[in-house]
Amino acid sequence: MKADSKPVAPAQAAPARGGFSSTLGALFATIGSAVGLGNIWKFPYLTGENGGAAFIIVYLLSTLLVGLPIMIAEIMLGRAAHANAIDTLRKLAPKKSFPWWIIGAMGALAAFLIMAFYSEVAGWVFAYIVKAFSGSILSTDPAVTSQGFTSLVSSPWLSLICQWVVLIVVSFVLIRGVSKGIEATTRRLIPILFVLLIIVGIRSVTLPGASQGLAFLFTPDFTKLTGDAVLIALGLAFFKLSIGMGTMITYGSYYRDDQNVPVSAIRAMGSDLLVSLLAGIAIFPAVFAFGYQPDAGASLLFITIPSVFASMPLGNIFMVVFFILAAIAAMGAMLSIMEVPIAYLSEQFSLSRTKATLITAGLLALIGSTAALSNSVLADVKVLGFTFFDLFDYLTSNIMLPIGGLLIAIFVGWVWGPEKIKSALTNQGALKNQGLVNVIIILLRYVTPLLVLVVLLDGLNLLPF
Ligand code: PHE
């Protein structure tokens, strides 16, 4: 045997990392991450608050011109390094350059902040499945459904317990591992989610008076669009595609080397968009058909929607179905948020998955309690005018994720460079997708960073004009 072809001794080999077992499994996990409360809770209420179709168009443009290129870039980086988000940037950045691993570190922080409020909303969704079964929130009078919601969120113990239940369920899946836990769960749940959503959607559009809701969704009125709304739409695009915080880097690190990254990302983005639109179609026609207002804000899902369901025949059954599908969506997303710190902790400190998961969940119970108690004991504690719940939400979607995404685009487009991108996205020339890759490179270098920068500065009122 020649000296240079010696096999690596097992003792020196990197410790085996988990990974997705198949291309399809990776795709389901990625869709599971993207599809979540962002589609079922945020997208409808933000669309309702910001005037409907015009907001959706800005959101669509943000998704295509900013979200998709960054999503592809992140999966590509993770796949190239096969490491957690922080180590991926450490490995791929040139020595003695800007400390790019900070993107990964900021991402891990964002993961905690997002999960802090996300697990609380997911907790309400879990609670609403029970409430929907018992029929206790089914009333056509929003004052009654509002009372039902307030009694839940203003109880400190109920809020904390909802959050803990969620953290325990999610941790249980995560401990089982990337393939047996995340992949197996999302693969089973995502198809069910689509079926349930289509059932509720058909019910909604076949109601008499549904057309007003469809017009709200699909006929744009740009006079309603503010600079603030543009930043919110961009932030939503980041949040929806789980980008700007290392989630897609981490999931990319579990992708197989022969997977077609751009095509998988496009499929995941398309599925995510479809679920958002289906959620809009399931909600707004029904809201308008029964004469409710679309601009209730964050409580749209928990106050308006139960009243809407109460107004329709067999509404109790549709409501149970609706909250189950919301819980399914939340589940896949939470797995991916928590995976960012779990992958880092287990690799950096050689911890078992179980230990890393328990530490992450414990920290989350602590940080998350500030969001969980934002409607009760901590309601009067304001930072920059926000409760903790609203602060974490605003700070992550509208500031941290866009900054993270901007840095990723700059790193990939200008530091890593076109040659390496070409090689990585064509699987070293094995895929014949040159044209697509060229478009992605142009977007990543010029269009994406510029758009994020302008919208971010404008949304924060930092532009001189
Ligand atoms: N994309 C998820 C949703 O729409 C939320 C999420 C954000 C997941 C960031 C991971 C990272 O609900």
Coordinates of C-alpha atoms and ligand atoms in Angstrom, one line a residue:
M1 CA 0.0 0.0 0.0
K2 CA 1.3 3.4 -0.9
A3 CA 2.1 5.7 2.0
D4 CA -0.3 8.5 0.9
S5 CA -3.3 6.2 0.6
K6 CA -3.4 4.9 4.1
P7 CA -6.9 4.8 5.5
V8 CA -7.5 7.2 8.4
A9 CA -7.2 5.3 11.7
P10 CA -10.5 5.1 13.5
A11 CA -9.0 6.8 16.5
Q12 CA -8.3 10.0 14.5
A13 CA -11.6 10.0 12.6
A14 CA -14.1 12.7 13.5
P15 CA -16.8 11.4 15.9
A16 CA -19.8 10.1 13.9
R17 CA -22.4 12.9 13.4
G18 CA -26.0 12.2 12.9
G19 CA -27.6 13.0 9.6
F20 CA -30.8 12.7 7.5
S21 CA -31.0 9.2 6.1
S22 CA -32.5 10.2 2.7
T23 CA -33.0 13.1 0.3
L24 CA -36.7 13.0 0.9
G25 CA -36.3 12.9 4.7
A26 CA -34.1 16.0 4.5
L27 CA -36.7 17.8 2.5
F28 CA -39.5 17.0 4.9
A29 CA -37.4 18.1 7.9
T30 CA -36.6 21.4 6.0
I31 CA -40.2 21.9 5.2
G32 CA -41.0 21.1 8.8
S33 CA -38.7 23.8 10.0
A34 CA -40.0 26.4 7.6
V35 CA -43.7 25.6 8.1
G36 CA -44.8 26.6 11.5
L37 CA -46.7 29.1 13.6
G38 CA -45.2 31.6 11.2
N39 CA -47.7 30.3 8.6
I40 CA -50.7 29.7 10.8
W41 CA -50.4 32.5 13.4
K42 CA -48.0 35.2 12.2
F43 CA -48.7 35.3 8.4
P44 CA -52.5 35.7 8.8
Y45 CA -52.4 38.2 11.6
L46 CA -49.7 40.4 10.0
T47 CA -51.5 40.2 6.7
G48 CA -54.7 41.2 8.5
E49 CA -53.0 44.1 10.2
N50 CA -51.1 45.4 7.2
G51 CA -53.9 45.5 4.7
G52 CA -53.9 42.2 2.9
A53 CA -52.7 41.6 -0.7
A54 CA -50.2 44.5 -0.9
F55 CA -48.4 43.1 2.1
I56 CA -48.4 39.6 0.7
I57 CA -46.8 40.9 -2.5
V58 CA -43.9 42.5 -0.6
Y59 CA -43.6 39.4 1.5
L60 CA -43.4 37.3 -1.7
L61 CA -40.7 39.5 -3.2
S62 CA -38.7 39.3 0.1
T63 CA -39.0 35.6 0.0
L64 CA -37.8 35.2 -3.6
L65 CA -35.1 37.8 -3.7
V66 CA -33.8 37.7 -0.2
G67 CA -35.1 34.6 1.6
L68 CA -34.5 31.9 -1.0
P69 CA -30.8 32.9 -1.8
I70 CA -29.9 33.0 1.9
M71 CA -31.7 29.7 2.5
I72 CA -29.7 28.1 -0.3
A73 CA -26.5 29.7 1.0
E74 CA -27.0 28.5 4.6
I75 CA -27.8 24.9 3.6
M76 CA -24.8 24.9 1.3
L77 CA -22.4 26.1 4.0
G78 CA -23.7 23.6 6.5
R79 CA -23.4 20.8 4.0
A80 CA -19.9 21.9 3.1
A81 CA -18.6 21.8 6.7
H82 CA -20.8 19.1 8.2
A83 CA -20.7 21.0 11.5
N84 CA -22.9 23.0 13.8
A85 CA -23.6 26.7 12.8
I86 CA -20.7 28.2 14.8
D87 CA -18.1 25.6 13.7
T88 CA -19.3 25.8 10.1
L89 CA -18.3 29.4 9.9
R90 CA -15.1 28.8 11.8
K91 CA -14.1 26.1 9.4
L92 CA -15.0 27.8 6.2
A93 CA -13.8 31.4 6.9
P94 CA -10.3 32.3 6.1
K95 CA -7.9 32.4 9.1
K96 CA -7.3 35.9 10.5
S97 CA -10.3 37.4 8.9
F98 CA -13.4 39.0 10.5
P99 CA -14.7 36.5 13.2
W100 CA -17.5 35.2 11.0
W101 CA -18.4 32.6 13.6
I102 CA -20.2 35.4 15.4
I103 CA -23.1 34.8 12.9
G104 CA -23.4 31.4 14.4
A105 CA -23.2 32.7 18.0
M106 CA -25.8 35.3 17.3
G107 CA -27.9 32.6 15.8
A108 CA -27.7 30.5 18.9
L109 CA -28.8 33.5 20.9
A110 CA -31.7 34.2 18.5
A111 CA -32.7 30.5 18.8
F112 CA -33.2 31.0 22.6
L113 CA -35.1 34.3 22.2
I114 CA -37.4 32.9 19.4
M115 CA -38.1 29.7 21.3
A116 CA -38.9 31.7 24.4
F117 CA -42.0 33.2 22.9
Y118 CA -42.6 30.5 20.3
S119 CA -43.0 27.8 22.9
E120 CA -45.5 29.9 24.7
V121 CA -47.7 30.4 21.6
A122 CA -47.3 26.7 20.9
G123 CA -48.5 26.1 24.5
W124 CA -51.6 28.1 23.8
V125 CA -52.2 26.0 20.7
F126 CA -51.9 22.8 22.7
A127 CA -54.3 24.2 25.3
Y128 CA -56.7 25.2 22.5
I129 CA -56.9 21.6 21.2
V130 CA -58.2 20.6 24.6
K131 CA -60.5 23.6 24.8
A132 CA -61.8 22.9 21.3
F133 CA -62.6 19.3 22.2
S134 CA -64.5 20.3 25.3
G135 CA -66.2 23.1 23.4
S136 CA -65.4 25.6 26.1
I137 CA -64.3 28.4 23.8
L138 CA -66.9 27.9 21.1
S139 CA -68.9 31.1 21.1
T140 CA -70.0 33.5 18.3
D141 CA -69.5 36.3 20.7
P142 CA -65.8 37.6 20.6
A143 CA -66.3 38.9 24.1
V144 CA -66.6 35.3 25.3
T145 CA -63.7 33.9 23.3
S146 CA -61.7 36.9 24.4
Q147 CA -62.4 36.1 28.0
G148 CA -61.4 32.5 27.4
F149 CA -58.0 33.6 26.0
T150 CA -57.4 36.2 28.7
S151 CA -58.1 33.7 31.4
L152 CA -55.4 31.4 29.9
V153 CA -52.7 34.0 29.3
S154 CA -53.2 35.9 32.5
S155 CA -52.8 32.9 34.7
P156 CA -49.0 32.6 35.5
W157 CA -49.2 28.9 36.3
L158 CA -51.2 27.9 33.4
S159 CA -48.9 29.9 31.1
L160 CA -45.8 28.2 32.5
I161 CA -47.3 24.7 32.5
C162 CA -48.3 25.1 28.8
Q163 CA -44.8 26.1 28.0
W164 CA -43.2 23.2 30.0
V165 CA -45.5 20.7 28.3
V166 CA -44.3 21.9 24.9
L167 CA -40.6 21.9 25.9
I168 CA -41.0 18.3 27.2
V169 CA -42.7 17.0 24.1
V170 CA -40.2 18.7 21.8
S171 CA -37.2 17.5 23.9
F172 CA -38.5 14.0 23.8
V173 CA -38.4 13.9 20.0
L174 CA -35.0 15.7 19.9
I175 CA -33.3 13.2 22.2
R176 CA -34.1 10.4 19.7
G177 CA -31.7 12.0 17.3
V178 CA -31.6 13.7 13.9
S179 CA -32.8 10.8 11.8
K180 CA -35.0 8.8 14.2
G181 CA -36.3 11.9 16.0
I182 CA -36.5 15.0 13.7
E183 CA -36.7 13.2 10.3
A184 CA -39.1 10.5 11.3
T185 CA -41.5 12.9 13.0
T186 CA -41.6 15.5 10.3
R187 CA -42.0 12.9 7.6
R188 CA -45.1 11.6 9.3
L189 CA -46.6 14.9 10.3
I190 CA -46.1 17.2 7.3
P191 CA -48.4 15.2 4.9
I192 CA -51.1 15.2 7.6
L193 CA -50.8 18.9 8.0
F194 CA -51.4 19.5 4.3
V195 CA -54.5 17.3 4.3
L196 CA -56.0 19.0 7.4
L197 CA -55.3 22.4 6.0
I198 CA -57.0 21.7 2.7
I199 CA -60.1 20.4 4.5
V200 CA -60.4 23.6 6.6
G201 CA -59.6 25.7 3.5
I202 CA -62.4 24.0 1.5
R203 CA -64.9 24.6 4.3
S204 CA -63.9 28.3 4.4
V205 CA -64.1 29.1 0.7
T206 CA -67.5 27.4 0.3
L207 CA -69.1 29.6 2.9
P208 CA -71.6 32.1 1.6
G209 CA -69.9 35.5 1.5
A210 CA -66.4 34.1 1.3
S211 CA -65.4 36.2 -1.8
Q212 CA -64.7 39.3 0.3
G213 CA -62.0 37.4 2.2
L214 CA -60.5 36.2 -1.1
A215 CA -60.5 39.8 -2.4
F216 CA -58.7 40.9 0.7
L217 CA -56.0 38.3 0.1
F218 CA -55.6 38.8 -3.6
T219 CA -56.5 42.4 -4.6
P220 CA -53.7 44.7 -3.5
D221 CA -54.1 48.2 -2.2
F222 CA -50.7 49.7 -2.0
T223 CA -51.9 52.9 -0.2
K224 CA -52.0 50.8 2.9
L225 CA -48.3 49.9 2.8
T226 CA -46.0 51.8 5.2
G227 CA -42.2 51.6 5.5
D228 CA -42.7 49.7 8.7
A229 CA -44.8 47.2 6.9
V230 CA -42.0 46.5 4.4
L231 CA -39.6 45.7 7.3
I232 CA -42.2 43.5 8.9
A233 CA -42.7 41.7 5.6
L234 CA -39.0 41.2 5.2
G235 CA -38.7 40.0 8.8
L236 CA -41.6 37.6 8.2
A237 CA -39.7 36.2 5.2
F238 CA -36.7 35.5 7.4
F239 CA -38.7 34.0 10.2
K240 CA -40.7 31.9 7.7
L241 CA -37.8 30.3 6.0
S242 CA -35.9 29.8 9.4
I243 CA -32.9 31.8 8.1
G244 CA -30.5 34.3 9.5
M245 CA -29.8 32.3 12.7
G246 CA -28.1 29.1 11.7
T247 CA -31.1 26.8 11.6
M248 CA -30.6 26.0 7.9
I249 CA -26.8 25.8 8.4
T250 CA -27.4 23.2 11.1
Y251 CA -29.9 21.3 9.0
G252 CA -27.7 21.6 5.9
S253 CA -24.9 19.9 7.9
Y254 CA -27.2 16.8 8.0
Y255 CA -27.8 16.8 4.3
R256 CA -26.2 14.1 2.1
D257 CA -23.4 15.1 -0.2
D258 CA -25.4 14.0 -3.3
Q259 CA -28.5 16.1 -2.5
N260 CA -29.4 18.9 -4.9
V261 CA -29.3 21.8 -2.5
P262 CA -30.9 24.6 -4.7
V263 CA -33.8 22.3 -5.8
S264 CA -34.5 21.1 -2.2
A265 CA -34.5 24.7 -1.0
I266 CA -36.8 25.8 -3.7
R267 CA -39.2 22.9 -2.9
A268 CA -39.1 23.8 0.8
M269 CA -39.7 27.5 0.1
G270 CA -42.6 26.6 -2.3
S271 CA -44.2 24.3 0.2
D272 CA -43.9 27.0 2.9
L273 CA -45.5 29.6 0.6
L274 CA -48.3 27.2 -0.2
V275 CA -49.0 26.6 3.4
S276 CA -49.1 30.3 4.2
L277 CA -51.5 31.0 1.3
L278 CA -53.7 28.0 2.3
A279 CA -53.8 29.3 5.9
G280 CA -54.9 32.7 4.6
I281 CA -57.5 30.9 2.5
A282 CA -58.7 28.9 5.5
I283 CA -59.0 32.0 7.7
F284 CA -59.9 35.2 5.8
P285 CA -63.0 34.1 3.8
A286 CA -64.5 32.7 7.0
V287 CA -63.6 35.8 9.0
F288 CA -65.3 38.1 6.4
A289 CA -68.2 35.7 5.8
F290 CA -69.2 36.1 9.5
G291 CA -68.6 39.8 9.7
Y292 CA -65.5 39.8 11.9
Q293 CA -62.5 42.2 11.5
P294 CA -59.2 40.9 10.0
D295 CA -57.0 43.2 12.0
A296 CA -57.2 41.8 15.5
G297 CA -53.4 41.4 15.7
A298 CA -51.6 38.6 17.5
S299 CA -54.8 37.3 19.1
L300 CA -56.5 36.7 15.7
L301 CA -55.9 33.0 16.1
F302 CA -57.1 32.7 19.6
I303 CA -60.0 35.2 19.8
T304 CA -61.4 35.8 16.3
I305 CA -60.9 32.3 14.9
P306 CA -62.9 30.4 17.7
S307 CA -65.8 32.8 17.1
V308 CA -65.5 32.2 13.3
F309 CA -65.6 28.5 13.9
A310 CA -68.5 28.8 16.3
S311 CA -70.5 30.5 13.5
M312 CA -70.2 27.7 11.0
P313 CA -72.0 24.4 10.9
L314 CA -69.9 21.6 12.4
G315 CA -67.5 24.4 13.5
N316 CA -66.4 22.4 16.6
I317 CA -65.0 19.7 14.5
F318 CA -63.2 22.1 12.2
M319 CA -61.8 23.9 15.2
V320 CA -60.3 20.8 16.6
V321 CA -58.8 20.0 13.2
F322 CA -57.5 23.5 12.9
F323 CA -55.6 23.6 16.2
I324 CA -54.2 20.1 15.7
L325 CA -52.7 21.2 12.4
A326 CA -51.3 24.3 14.1
A327 CA -49.7 22.1 16.7
I328 CA -48.2 19.9 14.0
A329 CA -46.8 23.0 12.3
A330 CA -45.3 24.3 15.5
M331 CA -43.7 21.0 16.3
G332 CA -41.5 20.7 13.2
A333 CA -40.4 24.3 13.6
M334 CA -39.5 24.0 17.2
L335 CA -37.4 20.9 16.6
S336 CA -35.3 23.0 14.2
I337 CA -35.0 26.0 16.5
M338 CA -33.7 23.9 19.4
E339 CA -31.4 21.9 17.2
V340 CA -29.1 24.9 16.7
P341 CA -27.9 25.1 20.3
I342 CA -28.2 21.3 20.8
A343 CA -25.8 20.6 17.9
Y344 CA -23.4 23.2 19.1
L345 CA -23.4 22.1 22.8
S346 CA -23.0 18.4 21.9
E347 CA -20.2 19.0 19.5
Q348 CA -18.3 21.7 21.4
F349 CA -18.4 20.0 24.7
S350 CA -18.7 16.4 23.6
L351 CA -22.0 16.0 25.4
S352 CA -24.5 13.3 24.6
R353 CA -27.6 14.4 22.7
T354 CA -29.7 13.7 25.8
K355 CA -27.6 16.0 28.0
A356 CA -27.4 18.8 25.4
T357 CA -31.1 18.6 24.9
L358 CA -31.9 18.7 28.6
I359 CA -29.5 21.7 29.1
T360 CA -31.1 23.6 26.2
A361 CA -34.6 22.8 27.5
G362 CA -33.7 23.9 31.0
L363 CA -32.3 27.2 29.8
L364 CA -35.3 27.7 27.7
A365 CA -37.7 27.1 30.6
L366 CA -35.8 29.9 32.4
I367 CA -35.6 32.4 29.6
G368 CA -39.0 31.4 28.2
S369 CA -40.7 32.1 31.6
T370 CA -40.1 35.9 31.0
A371 CA -42.2 35.6 27.8
A372 CA -44.7 33.2 29.4
L373 CA -45.4 35.6 32.2
S374 CA -45.6 38.7 29.9
N375 CA -49.4 38.7 30.2
S376 CA -49.5 38.2 33.9
V377 CA -46.9 39.0 36.6
L378 CA -44.5 40.7 34.2
A379 CA -47.1 42.6 32.1
D380 CA -45.9 45.9 33.4
V381 CA -42.2 45.2 32.9
K382 CA -41.3 46.9 29.6
V383 CA -38.0 47.0 27.8
L384 CA -37.9 49.7 25.0
G385 CA -41.6 49.9 25.4
F386 CA -42.1 46.1 24.8
T387 CA -43.1 43.3 27.1
F388 CA -40.5 40.5 27.0
F389 CA -42.8 38.5 24.7
D390 CA -43.1 41.3 22.2
L391 CA -39.4 42.3 22.6
F392 CA -38.1 38.8 21.7
D393 CA -40.5 38.6 18.8
Y394 CA -39.6 42.1 17.4
L395 CA -35.9 41.9 18.1
T396 CA -35.4 38.5 16.4
S397 CA -37.6 38.8 13.3
N398 CA -37.0 42.4 12.5
I399 CA -33.4 42.9 13.6
M400 CA -31.3 39.8 14.4
L401 CA -32.4 37.6 11.6
P402 CA -32.0 40.3 8.9
I403 CA -28.6 41.2 10.2
G404 CA -27.6 37.5 10.4
G405 CA -28.9 37.0 6.8
L406 CA -27.0 40.1 5.6
L407 CA -23.8 38.8 7.0
I408 CA -24.4 35.4 5.5
A409 CA -24.9 36.9 2.1
I410 CA -21.8 39.0 2.4
F411 CA -19.7 36.1 3.6
V412 CA -20.9 33.7 0.9
G413 CA -21.0 36.2 -1.9
W414 CA -17.8 38.1 -1.2
V415 CA -15.5 36.0 1.1
W416 CA -16.3 32.5 0.1
G417 CA -16.7 33.6 -3.4
P418 CA -18.4 32.5 -6.7
E419 CA -16.0 29.6 -7.5
K420 CA -16.6 27.8 -4.3
I421 CA -20.4 28.5 -4.5
K422 CA -20.4 27.0 -8.0
S423 CA -18.6 23.9 -6.9
A424 CA -20.7 23.4 -3.8
L425 CA -24.1 24.0 -5.5
T426 CA -23.3 21.8 -8.5
N427 CA -22.0 19.0 -6.3
Q428 CA -18.5 19.5 -7.8
G429 CA -19.9 19.6 -11.3
A430 CA -22.1 16.5 -11.0
L431 CA -25.3 18.5 -11.3
K432 CA -26.2 20.3 -14.5
N433 CA -27.7 23.4 -12.9
Q434 CA -25.2 26.1 -13.9
G435 CA -27.8 28.6 -15.0
L436 CA -29.6 28.5 -11.8
V437 CA -26.4 28.7 -9.8
N438 CA -25.3 31.8 -11.7
V439 CA -28.6 33.5 -10.8
I440 CA -28.2 32.6 -7.2
I441 CA -24.6 34.0 -7.2
I442 CA -25.8 37.3 -8.6
L443 CA -28.6 37.6 -6.1
L444 CA -26.4 36.7 -3.2
R445 CA -23.6 39.2 -4.1
Y446 CA -25.7 42.2 -5.2
V447 CA -29.4 42.0 -4.8
T448 CA -30.0 40.3 -1.5
P449 CA -27.5 42.3 0.7
L450 CA -28.6 45.6 -0.8
L451 CA -32.3 45.0 -0.3
V452 CA -31.8 43.8 3.3
L453 CA -29.6 46.8 4.1
V454 CA -32.0 49.4 2.7
V455 CA -35.2 47.8 4.2
L456 CA -33.4 47.4 7.6
L457 CA -32.2 51.0 7.7
D458 CA -35.4 52.4 6.5
G459 CA -37.5 50.3 8.9
L460 CA -35.4 51.5 11.8
N461 CA -35.7 55.1 10.5
L462 CA -31.9 55.3 10.0
L463 CA -32.0 56.6 6.4
P464 CA -31.6 60.3 5.9
F465 CA -34.3 60.5 3.2
Ligands
PHE1 N1 -40.0 29.0 10.3 C1 -40.7 28.8 11.5 C2 -42.2 29.2 11.4 O1 -42.6 29.7 10.4 C3 -40.1 29.5 12.7 C4 -38.6 29.4 12.8 C5 -37.8 30.6 12.8 C6 -38.0 28.2 12.8 C7 -36.4 30.5 12.9 C8 -36.6 28.1 12.9 C9 -35.8 29.3 12.9 O2 -42.9 29.0 12.3

